[in-house]
Amino acid sequence: MSGPAYSSTPVGWREWVGMPGIGLPWLKAKIDTGARTSSLHAADVEEFDRDGQPWVRFTVHPWQDSDDDARVLECPVHDRRSVRSSSGHVTKRYVVRLDLSLAGRTVPAEVTLSKRDRMGFRMLVGREALRQGYVVDPSRSYAGGKPPKDVRRRNRGR
């Protein structure tokens, strides 16, 4: 079994992540070793063709319980997968490739687009992203650091 060519970076059970390729510097995420693929809260998801290739347009609401700073994004469709939720319900989801900044490093990740507005976190970071050199310490939170206080307040709706 081969591992990453670098030492493992510690992360807690919840972390602040960024997605520099789509202009989202901060988003609160749950680190989920039970999920294979990462998942991002996306609204108004619609597929369209660009130069004969499937693309998806969606809206990201980075803050819990708020429409502030919402962004409409467009990405090529990497895949479509059936995903089983923790309650056992299976849904078909779009998969896009995004770069995730986590604990001072940026790694490529496959990310499913899902409706997470009732969930406590706008994103889950799954095993495929974590196996790129992260080790999860479930007793810690925000081991990779926190954004400035004004960003944290916006996430709480203040």
CSV table of N, CA and C in Angstrom, one decimal:
chain,number,residue,atom,x,y,z
A,1,MET,N,0.9,-1.2,0.0
A,1,MET,CA,0.0,0.0,0.0
A,1,MET,C,0.9,1.2,0.0
A,2,SER,N,0.7,2.1,-0.9
A,2,SER,CA,1.5,3.3,-1.0
A,2,SER,C,0.8,4.5,-0.5
A,3,GLY,N,1.4,5.3,0.2
A,3,GLY,CA,0.8,6.5,0.8
A,3,GLY,C,1.4,7.8,0.1
A,4,PRO,N,1.1,8.9,0.6
A,4,PRO,CA,1.6,10.2,0.0
A,4,PRO,C,3.1,10.3,0.2
A,5,ALA,N,3.7,11.0,-0.6
A,5,ALA,CA,5.2,11.2,-0.6
A,5,ALA,C,5.5,12.3,0.4
A,6,TYR,N,4.6,12.8,1.2
A,6,TYR,CA,4.9,13.8,2.2
A,6,TYR,C,4.2,13.4,3.5
A,7,SER,N,4.6,14.1,4.6
A,7,SER,CA,4.1,13.8,5.9
A,7,SER,C,2.6,14.1,6.0
A,8,SER,N,2.0,13.5,6.9
A,8,SER,CA,0.5,13.7,7.1
A,8,SER,C,0.3,15.0,7.8
A,9,THR,N,-0.7,15.8,7.3
A,9,THR,CA,-1.1,17.0,7.9
A,9,THR,C,-2.3,16.8,8.8
A,10,PRO,N,-2.2,17.2,10.1
A,10,PRO,CA,-3.4,17.0,11.0
A,10,PRO,C,-4.5,17.9,10.7
A,11,VAL,N,-5.7,17.3,10.8
A,11,VAL,CA,-7.0,18.1,10.7
A,11,VAL,C,-7.9,17.6,11.8
A,12,GLY,N,-8.8,18.5,12.2
A,12,GLY,CA,-9.8,18.1,13.2
A,12,GLY,C,-11.1,17.6,12.6
A,13,TRP,N,-12.1,17.3,13.4
A,13,TRP,CA,-13.4,16.8,12.8
A,13,TRP,C,-14.2,17.9,12.1
A,14,ARG,N,-13.8,19.1,12.3
A,14,ARG,CA,-14.4,20.2,11.5
A,14,ARG,C,-13.3,21.2,11.2
A,15,GLU,N,-13.3,21.8,10.0
A,15,GLU,CA,-12.3,22.7,9.5
A,15,GLU,C,-12.8,23.7,8.6
A,16,TRP,N,-12.1,24.8,8.5
A,16,TRP,CA,-12.4,25.8,7.5
A,16,TRP,C,-11.6,25.5,6.2
A,17,VAL,N,-12.3,25.4,5.1
A,17,VAL,CA,-11.6,25.1,3.8
A,17,VAL,C,-11.8,26.2,2.8
A,18,GLY,N,-11.0,26.3,1.8
A,18,GLY,CA,-11.2,27.2,0.7
A,18,GLY,C,-11.2,26.5,-0.6
A,19,MET,N,-11.8,27.2,-1.6
A,19,MET,CA,-11.8,26.6,-3.0
A,19,MET,C,-11.3,27.8,-3.9
A,20,PRO,N,-10.0,27.9,-4.0
A,20,PRO,CA,-9.4,29.1,-4.7
A,20,PRO,C,-9.8,29.1,-6.2
A,21,GLY,N,-10.0,28.0,-6.8
A,21,GLY,CA,-10.3,28.0,-8.2
A,21,GLY,C,-11.7,28.6,-8.5
A,22,ILE,N,-12.5,28.6,-7.5
A,22,ILE,CA,-13.9,29.2,-7.8
A,22,ILE,C,-14.1,30.4,-6.9
A,23,GLY,N,-13.1,31.0,-6.3
A,23,GLY,CA,-13.2,32.2,-5.6
A,23,GLY,C,-13.8,32.1,-4.2
A,24,LEU,N,-13.8,31.0,-3.6
A,24,LEU,CA,-14.4,30.9,-2.2
A,24,LEU,C,-13.2,30.7,-1.2
A,25,PRO,N,-12.9,31.7,-0.5
A,25,PRO,CA,-11.7,31.6,0.4
A,25,PRO,C,-12.0,30.9,1.7
A,26,TRP,N,-13.3,30.9,2.1
A,26,TRP,CA,-13.6,30.3,3.4
A,26,TRP,C,-15.0,29.6,3.4
A,27,LEU,N,-15.1,28.4,3.9
A,27,LEU,CA,-16.3,27.6,4.0
A,27,LEU,C,-16.1,26.6,5.1
A,28,LYS,N,-17.1,26.6,6.0
A,28,LYS,CA,-16.9,25.6,7.1
A,28,LYS,C,-17.3,24.2,6.6
A,29,ALA,N,-16.4,23.2,6.9
A,29,ALA,CA,-16.6,21.9,6.5
A,29,ALA,C,-16.5,20.9,7.6
A,30,LYS,N,-17.3,19.8,7.4
A,30,LYS,CA,-17.1,18.7,8.4
A,30,LYS,C,-16.2,17.7,7.7
A,31,ILE,N,-15.2,17.2,8.4
A,31,ILE,CA,-14.3,16.2,7.9
A,31,ILE,C,-15.0,14.8,8.2
A,32,ASP,N,-15.3,14.1,7.1
A,32,ASP,CA,-16.1,12.9,7.1
A,32,ASP,C,-15.4,11.7,6.6
A,33,THR,N,-14.8,10.9,7.4
A,33,THR,CA,-14.1,9.7,6.9
A,33,THR,C,-15.1,8.6,6.5
A,34,GLY,N,-16.4,8.8,6.8
A,34,GLY,CA,-17.4,7.8,6.4
A,34,GLY,C,-17.9,8.1,5.0
A,35,ALA,N,-17.5,9.2,4.4
A,35,ALA,CA,-17.9,9.6,3.0
A,35,ALA,C,-16.8,9.4,2.1
A,36,ARG,N,-17.0,8.7,1.0
A,36,ARG,CA,-15.9,8.5,0.0
A,36,ARG,C,-15.6,9.8,-0.7
A,37,THR,N,-16.6,10.5,-1.2
A,37,THR,CA,-16.4,11.7,-2.0
A,37,THR,C,-16.8,12.9,-1.2
A,38,SER,N,-16.2,14.0,-1.4
A,38,SER,CA,-16.5,15.3,-0.8
A,38,SER,C,-17.9,15.7,-1.3
A,39,SER,N,-18.6,16.6,-0.6
A,39,SER,CA,-19.9,17.1,-1.0
A,39,SER,C,-20.0,18.6,-0.7
A,40,LEU,N,-20.6,19.3,-1.6
A,40,LEU,CA,-20.8,20.8,-1.5
A,40,LEU,C,-22.2,21.1,-1.6
A,41,HIS,N,-22.7,22.0,-0.7
A,41,HIS,CA,-24.1,22.5,-0.8
A,41,HIS,C,-24.2,23.3,-2.1
A,42,ALA,N,-25.1,22.9,-2.9
A,42,ALA,CA,-25.4,23.6,-4.2
A,42,ALA,C,-26.9,23.8,-4.4
A,43,ALA,N,-27.3,25.0,-4.8
A,43,ALA,CA,-28.7,25.2,-5.1
A,43,ALA,C,-28.8,25.6,-6.6
A,44,ASP,N,-30.0,25.5,-7.1
A,44,ASP,CA,-30.3,25.9,-8.5
A,44,ASP,C,-29.4,25.1,-9.5
A,45,VAL,N,-29.2,23.9,-9.3
A,45,VAL,CA,-28.3,23.1,-10.2
A,45,VAL,C,-28.9,22.8,-11.5
A,46,GLU,N,-28.2,23.1,-12.6
A,46,GLU,CA,-28.7,22.9,-13.9
A,46,GLU,C,-27.6,22.5,-14.9
A,47,GLU,N,-27.8,21.5,-15.7
A,47,GLU,CA,-26.8,21.1,-16.6
A,47,GLU,C,-27.0,21.8,-17.9
A,48,PHE,N,-25.9,22.1,-18.6
A,48,PHE,CA,-26.0,22.7,-20.0
A,48,PHE,C,-24.8,22.2,-20.8
A,49,ASP,N,-24.8,22.5,-22.1
A,49,ASP,CA,-23.7,22.1,-23.0
A,49,ASP,C,-22.8,23.3,-23.2
A,50,ARG,N,-21.5,23.1,-23.2
A,50,ARG,CA,-20.6,24.1,-23.6
A,50,ARG,C,-19.6,23.4,-24.6
A,51,ASP,N,-19.6,23.9,-25.8
A,51,ASP,CA,-18.7,23.3,-26.9
A,51,ASP,C,-18.9,21.7,-26.9
A,52,GLY,N,-20.2,21.3,-26.8
A,52,GLY,CA,-20.5,19.9,-26.9
A,52,GLY,C,-20.2,19.1,-25.7
A,53,GLN,N,-19.8,19.7,-24.6
A,53,GLN,CA,-19.4,19.0,-23.4
A,53,GLN,C,-20.4,19.3,-22.3
A,54,PRO,N,-20.7,18.4,-21.4
A,54,PRO,CA,-21.7,18.7,-20.3
A,54,PRO,C,-21.0,19.6,-19.2
A,55,TRP,N,-21.7,20.6,-18.9
A,55,TRP,CA,-21.3,21.5,-17.8
A,55,TRP,C,-22.4,21.6,-16.8
A,56,VAL,N,-22.2,22.1,-15.6
A,56,VAL,CA,-23.2,22.3,-14.6
A,56,VAL,C,-23.1,23.7,-14.1
A,57,ARG,N,-24.2,24.4,-13.9
A,57,ARG,CA,-24.3,25.7,-13.3
A,57,ARG,C,-25.0,25.6,-11.9
A,58,PHE,N,-24.5,26.2,-10.9
A,58,PHE,CA,-25.1,26.0,-9.6
A,58,PHE,C,-24.7,27.3,-8.7
A,59,THR,N,-25.5,27.4,-7.7
A,59,THR,CA,-25.3,28.5,-6.7
A,59,THR,C,-24.7,28.0,-5.4
A,60,VAL,N,-23.7,28.6,-4.9
A,60,VAL,CA,-23.1,28.2,-3.6
A,60,VAL,C,-23.4,29.4,-2.7
A,61,HIS,N,-24.0,29.0,-1.5
A,61,HIS,CA,-24.3,29.9,-0.4
A,61,HIS,C,-23.3,29.5,0.7
A,62,PRO,N,-22.2,30.3,0.8
A,62,PRO,CA,-21.1,29.8,1.7
A,62,PRO,C,-21.4,30.0,3.2
A,63,TRP,N,-22.4,30.8,3.6
A,63,TRP,CA,-22.7,31.0,5.0
A,63,TRP,C,-24.0,30.3,5.4
A,64,GLN,N,-24.0,29.7,6.5
A,64,GLN,CA,-25.1,29.0,7.1
A,64,GLN,C,-26.3,30.0,7.2
A,65,ASP,N,-27.5,29.6,6.8
A,65,ASP,CA,-28.7,30.4,7.0
A,65,ASP,C,-28.6,31.8,6.4
A,66,SER,N,-27.9,32.0,5.3
A,66,SER,CA,-27.8,33.3,4.7
A,66,SER,C,-27.6,33.2,3.2
A,67,ASP,N,-28.1,34.2,2.5
A,67,ASP,CA,-27.9,34.2,1.1
A,67,ASP,C,-26.7,35.2,0.7
A,68,ASP,N,-26.1,35.8,1.8
A,68,ASP,CA,-25.0,36.8,1.6
A,68,ASP,C,-23.9,36.1,0.9
A,69,ASP,N,-23.3,36.8,0.0
A,69,ASP,CA,-22.0,36.3,-0.7
A,69,ASP,C,-22.3,35.1,-1.6
A,70,ALA,N,-23.5,34.8,-2.0
A,70,ALA,CA,-23.8,33.7,-2.9
A,70,ALA,C,-23.1,33.9,-4.2
A,71,ARG,N,-22.7,32.8,-4.8
A,71,ARG,CA,-22.0,32.8,-6.1
A,71,ARG,C,-22.6,31.8,-7.0
A,72,VAL,N,-22.8,32.3,-8.3
A,72,VAL,CA,-23.2,31.3,-9.3
A,72,VAL,C,-22.0,30.9,-10.0
A,73,LEU,N,-21.8,29.6,-10.1
A,73,LEU,CA,-20.6,29.0,-10.6
A,73,LEU,C,-20.9,28.0,-11.8
A,74,GLU,N,-19.9,27.9,-12.7
A,74,GLU,CA,-20.1,26.9,-13.8
A,74,GLU,C,-18.8,26.1,-13.8
A,75,CYS,N,-19.0,24.7,-13.9
A,75,CYS,CA,-17.9,23.8,-13.9
A,75,CYS,C,-18.2,22.7,-14.9
A,76,PRO,N,-17.2,22.1,-15.5
A,76,PRO,CA,-17.4,20.9,-16.3
A,76,PRO,C,-17.9,19.7,-15.5
A,77,VAL,N,-18.8,18.9,-16.0
A,77,VAL,CA,-19.3,17.7,-15.3
A,77,VAL,C,-18.2,16.7,-15.4
A,78,HIS,N,-17.7,16.2,-14.3
A,78,HIS,CA,-16.7,15.2,-14.3
A,78,HIS,C,-17.4,13.8,-14.3
A,79,ASP,N,-18.5,13.7,-13.6
A,79,ASP,CA,-19.2,12.4,-13.5
A,79,ASP,C,-20.6,12.6,-13.0
A,80,ARG,N,-21.4,11.6,-13.0
A,80,ARG,CA,-22.7,11.5,-12.3
A,80,ARG,C,-22.7,10.2,-11.5
A,81,ARG,N,-23.0,10.3,-10.2
A,81,ARG,CA,-22.9,9.1,-9.4
A,81,ARG,C,-24.1,9.0,-8.5
A,82,SER,N,-24.4,7.7,-8.2
A,82,SER,CA,-25.5,7.4,-7.2
A,82,SER,C,-24.7,7.5,-5.9
A,83,VAL,N,-25.3,8.3,-4.9
A,83,VAL,CA,-24.7,8.4,-3.6
A,83,VAL,C,-25.7,8.1,-2.6
A,84,ARG,N,-25.3,7.2,-1.6
A,84,ARG,CA,-26.2,6.8,-0.5
A,84,ARG,C,-25.9,7.7,0.7
A,85,SER,N,-27.0,8.4,1.2
A,85,SER,CA,-26.9,9.3,2.3
A,85,SER,C,-26.7,8.4,3.6
A,86,SER,N,-26.4,9.1,4.7
A,86,SER,CA,-26.3,8.4,6.0
A,86,SER,C,-27.6,7.7,6.4
A,87,SER,N,-28.8,8.2,5.9
A,87,SER,CA,-30.1,7.6,6.2
A,87,SER,C,-30.4,6.5,5.2
A,88,GLY,N,-29.5,6.2,4.2
A,88,GLY,CA,-29.8,5.1,3.3
A,88,GLY,C,-30.4,5.5,2.0
A,89,HIS,N,-30.8,6.7,1.9
A,89,HIS,CA,-31.5,7.2,0.6
A,89,HIS,C,-30.4,7.4,-0.5
A,90,VAL,N,-30.7,6.9,-1.7
A,90,VAL,CA,-29.8,7.0,-2.8
A,90,VAL,C,-30.3,8.1,-3.8
A,91,THR,N,-29.4,9.0,-4.1
A,91,THR,CA,-29.7,10.1,-5.1
A,91,THR,C,-28.6,10.1,-6.1
A,92,LYS,N,-28.9,10.6,-7.3
A,92,LYS,CA,-28.0,10.7,-8.4
A,92,LYS,C,-27.4,12.2,-8.3
A,93,ARG,N,-26.1,12.3,-8.3
A,93,ARG,CA,-25.5,13.6,-8.1
A,93,ARG,C,-24.5,13.9,-9.2
A,94,TYR,N,-24.3,15.2,-9.5
A,94,TYR,CA,-23.2,15.6,-10.4
A,94,TYR,C,-22.0,15.6,-9.6
A,95,VAL,N,-20.8,15.3,-10.2
A,95,VAL,CA,-19.5,15.4,-9.6
A,95,VAL,C,-18.7,16.4,-10.4
A,96,VAL,N,-18.0,17.3,-9.7
A,96,VAL,CA,-17.1,18.2,-10.4
A,96,VAL,C,-15.8,18.1,-9.7
A,97,ARG,N,-14.7,18.6,-10.4
A,97,ARG,CA,-13.4,18.6,-9.8
A,97,ARG,C,-13.1,20.0,-9.3
A,98,LEU,N,-12.7,20.1,-8.0
A,98,LEU,CA,-12.3,21.4,-7.5
A,98,LEU,C,-11.1,21.2,-6.6
A,99,ASP,N,-10.3,22.3,-6.5
A,99,ASP,CA,-9.2,22.3,-5.6
A,99,ASP,C,-9.6,22.8,-4.3
A,100,LEU,N,-9.2,22.0,-3.2
A,100,LEU,CA,-9.6,22.4,-1.8
A,100,LEU,C,-8.3,22.8,-1.1
A,101,SER,N,-8.4,24.0,-0.4
A,101,SER,CA,-7.4,24.4,0.5
A,101,SER,C,-7.8,24.0,1.9
A,102,LEU,N,-7.0,23.2,2.5
A,102,LEU,CA,-7.2,22.6,3.8
A,102,LEU,C,-6.0,22.6,4.6
A,103,ALA,N,-5.9,23.2,5.7
A,103,ALA,CA,-4.8,23.2,6.6
A,103,ALA,C,-3.5,23.6,5.9
A,104,GLY,N,-3.6,24.6,5.2
A,104,GLY,CA,-2.3,25.2,4.6
A,104,GLY,C,-1.9,24.5,3.3
A,105,ARG,N,-2.6,23.5,2.8
A,105,ARG,CA,-2.3,22.8,1.6
A,105,ARG,C,-3.5,22.8,0.6
A,106,THR,N,-3.2,22.8,-0.7
A,106,THR,CA,-4.3,22.7,-1.7
A,106,THR,C,-4.2,21.4,-2.4
A,107,VAL,N,-5.3,20.6,-2.5
A,107,VAL,CA,-5.3,19.3,-3.1
A,107,VAL,C,-6.5,19.3,-4.1
A,108,PRO,N,-6.4,18.5,-5.1
A,108,PRO,CA,-7.6,18.3,-6.0
A,108,PRO,C,-8.6,17.3,-5.4
A,109,ALA,N,-9.9,17.6,-5.6
A,109,ALA,CA,-10.9,16.7,-5.1
A,109,ALA,C,-12.1,16.6,-6.0
A,110,GLU,N,-12.7,15.4,-6.0
A,110,GLU,CA,-13.9,15.2,-6.6
A,110,GLU,C,-15.0,15.6,-5.6
A,111,VAL,N,-16.0,16.4,-6.1
A,111,VAL,CA,-17.0,17.0,-5.2
A,111,VAL,C,-18.3,16.8,-5.8
A,112,THR,N,-19.2,16.1,-5.0
A,112,THR,CA,-20.6,16.0,-5.5
A,112,THR,C,-21.4,17.3,-5.1
A,113,LEU,N,-22.4,17.6,-5.9
A,113,LEU,CA,-23.2,18.8,-5.6
A,113,LEU,C,-24.5,18.3,-5.0
A,114,SER,N,-24.9,18.8,-3.8
A,114,SER,CA,-26.1,18.3,-3.1
A,114,SER,C,-26.7,19.4,-2.4
A,115,LYS,N,-28.0,19.2,-2.0
A,115,LYS,CA,-28.7,20.1,-1.2
A,115,LYS,C,-28.4,19.9,0.2
A,116,ARG,N,-27.7,20.7,0.9
A,116,ARG,CA,-27.3,20.5,2.3
A,116,ARG,C,-27.8,21.7,3.2
A,117,ASP,N,-28.9,22.4,2.8
A,117,ASP,CA,-29.3,23.5,3.5
A,117,ASP,C,-29.9,23.1,4.9
A,118,ARG,N,-30.3,21.9,5.1
A,118,ARG,CA,-30.7,21.5,6.5
A,118,ARG,C,-29.6,20.9,7.3
A,119,MET,N,-28.4,20.8,6.7
A,119,MET,CA,-27.2,20.2,7.4
A,119,MET,C,-26.5,21.3,8.1
A,120,GLY,N,-25.7,20.9,9.1
A,120,GLY,CA,-24.9,21.9,9.9
A,120,GLY,C,-23.7,22.4,9.2
A,121,PHE,N,-23.3,21.8,8.1
A,121,PHE,CA,-22.1,22.2,7.4
A,121,PHE,C,-22.4,22.3,5.9
A,122,ARG,N,-21.8,23.3,5.3
A,122,ARG,CA,-22.0,23.5,3.8
A,122,ARG,C,-21.2,22.6,3.0
A,123,MET,N,-20.3,21.9,3.6
A,123,MET,CA,-19.4,21.0,2.9
A,123,MET,C,-19.0,19.8,3.8
A,124,LEU,N,-18.9,18.6,3.1
A,124,LEU,CA,-18.2,17.5,3.7
A,124,LEU,C,-16.9,17.2,3.0
A,125,VAL,N,-15.8,17.0,3.7
A,125,VAL,CA,-14.6,16.6,3.0
A,125,VAL,C,-14.4,15.1,3.3
A,126,GLY,N,-14.5,14.3,2.2
A,126,GLY,CA,-14.4,12.8,2.2
A,126,GLY,C,-13.1,12.2,2.1
A,127,ARG,N,-13.0,10.9,2.2
A,127,ARG,CA,-11.8,10.1,2.2
A,127,ARG,C,-10.9,10.4,1.0
A,128,GLU,N,-11.5,10.5,-0.2
A,128,GLU,CA,-10.6,10.7,-1.4
A,128,GLU,C,-9.8,11.9,-1.3
A,129,ALA,N,-10.3,13.0,-0.7
A,129,ALA,CA,-9.5,14.2,-0.5
A,129,ALA,C,-8.5,14.0,0.6
A,130,LEU,N,-9.0,13.3,1.7
A,130,LEU,CA,-8.2,13.2,2.9
A,130,LEU,C,-7.0,12.2,2.7
A,131,ARG,N,-7.1,11.3,1.8
A,131,ARG,CA,-6.0,10.3,1.6
A,131,ARG,C,-4.8,10.9,1.0
A,132,GLN,N,-4.9,12.2,0.6
A,132,GLN,CA,-3.8,12.9,0.0
A,132,GLN,C,-2.9,13.6,1.0
A,133,GLY,N,-2.7,12.9,2.2
A,133,GLY,CA,-1.7,13.4,3.1
A,133,GLY,C,-2.3,14.0,4.4
A,134,TYR,N,-3.6,13.7,4.7
A,134,TYR,CA,-4.2,14.2,6.0
A,134,TYR,C,-4.4,13.1,7.0
A,135,VAL,N,-4.3,13.5,8.2
A,135,VAL,CA,-4.7,12.5,9.3
A,135,VAL,C,-5.7,13.3,10.2
A,136,VAL,N,-6.8,12.6,10.5
A,136,VAL,CA,-7.9,13.2,11.2
A,136,VAL,C,-7.8,12.9,12.7
A,137,ASP,N,-7.8,14.0,13.5
A,137,ASP,CA,-7.8,13.8,14.9
A,137,ASP,C,-9.2,14.3,15.4
A,138,PRO,N,-10.1,13.3,15.7
A,138,PRO,CA,-11.5,13.6,16.0
A,138,PRO,C,-11.7,14.4,17.3
A,139,SER,N,-10.6,14.5,18.1
A,139,SER,CA,-10.7,15.3,19.4
A,139,SER,C,-10.5,16.8,19.1
A,140,ARG,N,-10.1,17.1,17.9
A,140,ARG,CA,-9.7,18.5,17.6
A,140,ARG,C,-10.7,19.2,16.6
A,141,SER,N,-10.8,20.5,16.7
A,141,SER,CA,-11.6,21.3,15.7
A,141,SER,C,-10.6,22.4,15.2
A,142,TYR,N,-10.7,22.7,13.9
A,142,TYR,CA,-10.0,23.8,13.3
A,142,TYR,C,-8.5,23.7,13.5
A,143,ALA,N,-7.9,22.5,13.4
A,143,ALA,CA,-6.5,22.3,13.5
A,143,ALA,C,-5.7,23.0,12.4
A,144,GLY,N,-6.4,23.2,11.3
A,144,GLY,CA,-5.8,23.9,10.2
A,144,GLY,C,-5.9,25.5,10.3
A,145,GLY,N,-6.4,26.0,11.4
A,145,GLY,CA,-6.6,27.4,11.5
A,145,GLY,C,-8.0,27.9,11.2
A,146,LYS,N,-8.2,29.2,11.6
A,146,LYS,CA,-9.5,29.8,11.4
A,146,LYS,C,-9.3,31.1,10.6
A,147,PRO,N,-10.4,31.4,9.9
A,147,PRO,CA,-10.4,32.7,9.2
A,147,PRO,C,-10.5,33.9,10.2
A,148,PRO,N,-10.3,35.1,9.7
A,148,PRO,CA,-10.5,36.3,10.5
A,148,PRO,C,-11.9,36.3,11.2
A,149,LYS,N,-12.0,37.0,12.3
A,149,LYS,CA,-13.2,37.0,13.1
A,149,LYS,C,-14.4,37.5,12.3
A,150,ASP,N,-14.2,38.5,11.4
A,150,ASP,CA,-15.4,39.0,10.6
A,150,ASP,C,-15.9,37.9,9.7
A,151,VAL,N,-15.1,37.0,9.2
A,151,VAL,CA,-15.6,35.9,8.4
A,151,VAL,C,-16.4,34.9,9.2
A,152,ARG,N,-15.9,34.6,10.4
A,152,ARG,CA,-16.6,33.6,11.3
A,152,ARG,C,-17.9,34.2,11.7
A,153,ARG,N,-18.0,35.5,11.9
A,153,ARG,CA,-19.3,36.1,12.3
A,153,ARG,C,-20.3,36.0,11.1
A,154,ARG,N,-19.8,36.3,9.9
A,154,ARG,CA,-20.7,36.2,8.8
A,154,ARG,C,-21.3,34.8,8.6
A,155,ASN,N,-20.5,33.7,9.0
A,155,ASN,CA,-21.0,32.4,8.9
A,155,ASN,C,-22.1,32.1,9.9
A,156,ARG,N,-22.0,32.9,11.0
A,156,ARG,CA,-23.1,32.8,12.1
A,156,ARG,C,-24.2,33.7,11.8
A,157,GLY,N,-24.2,34.4,10.7
A,157,GLY,CA,-25.3,35.3,10.4
A,157,GLY,C,-25.2,36.7,11.1
A,158,ARG,N,-24.1,37.1,11.5
A,158,ARG,CA,-23.9,38.4,12.2
A,158,ARG,C,-23.2,39.4,11.4
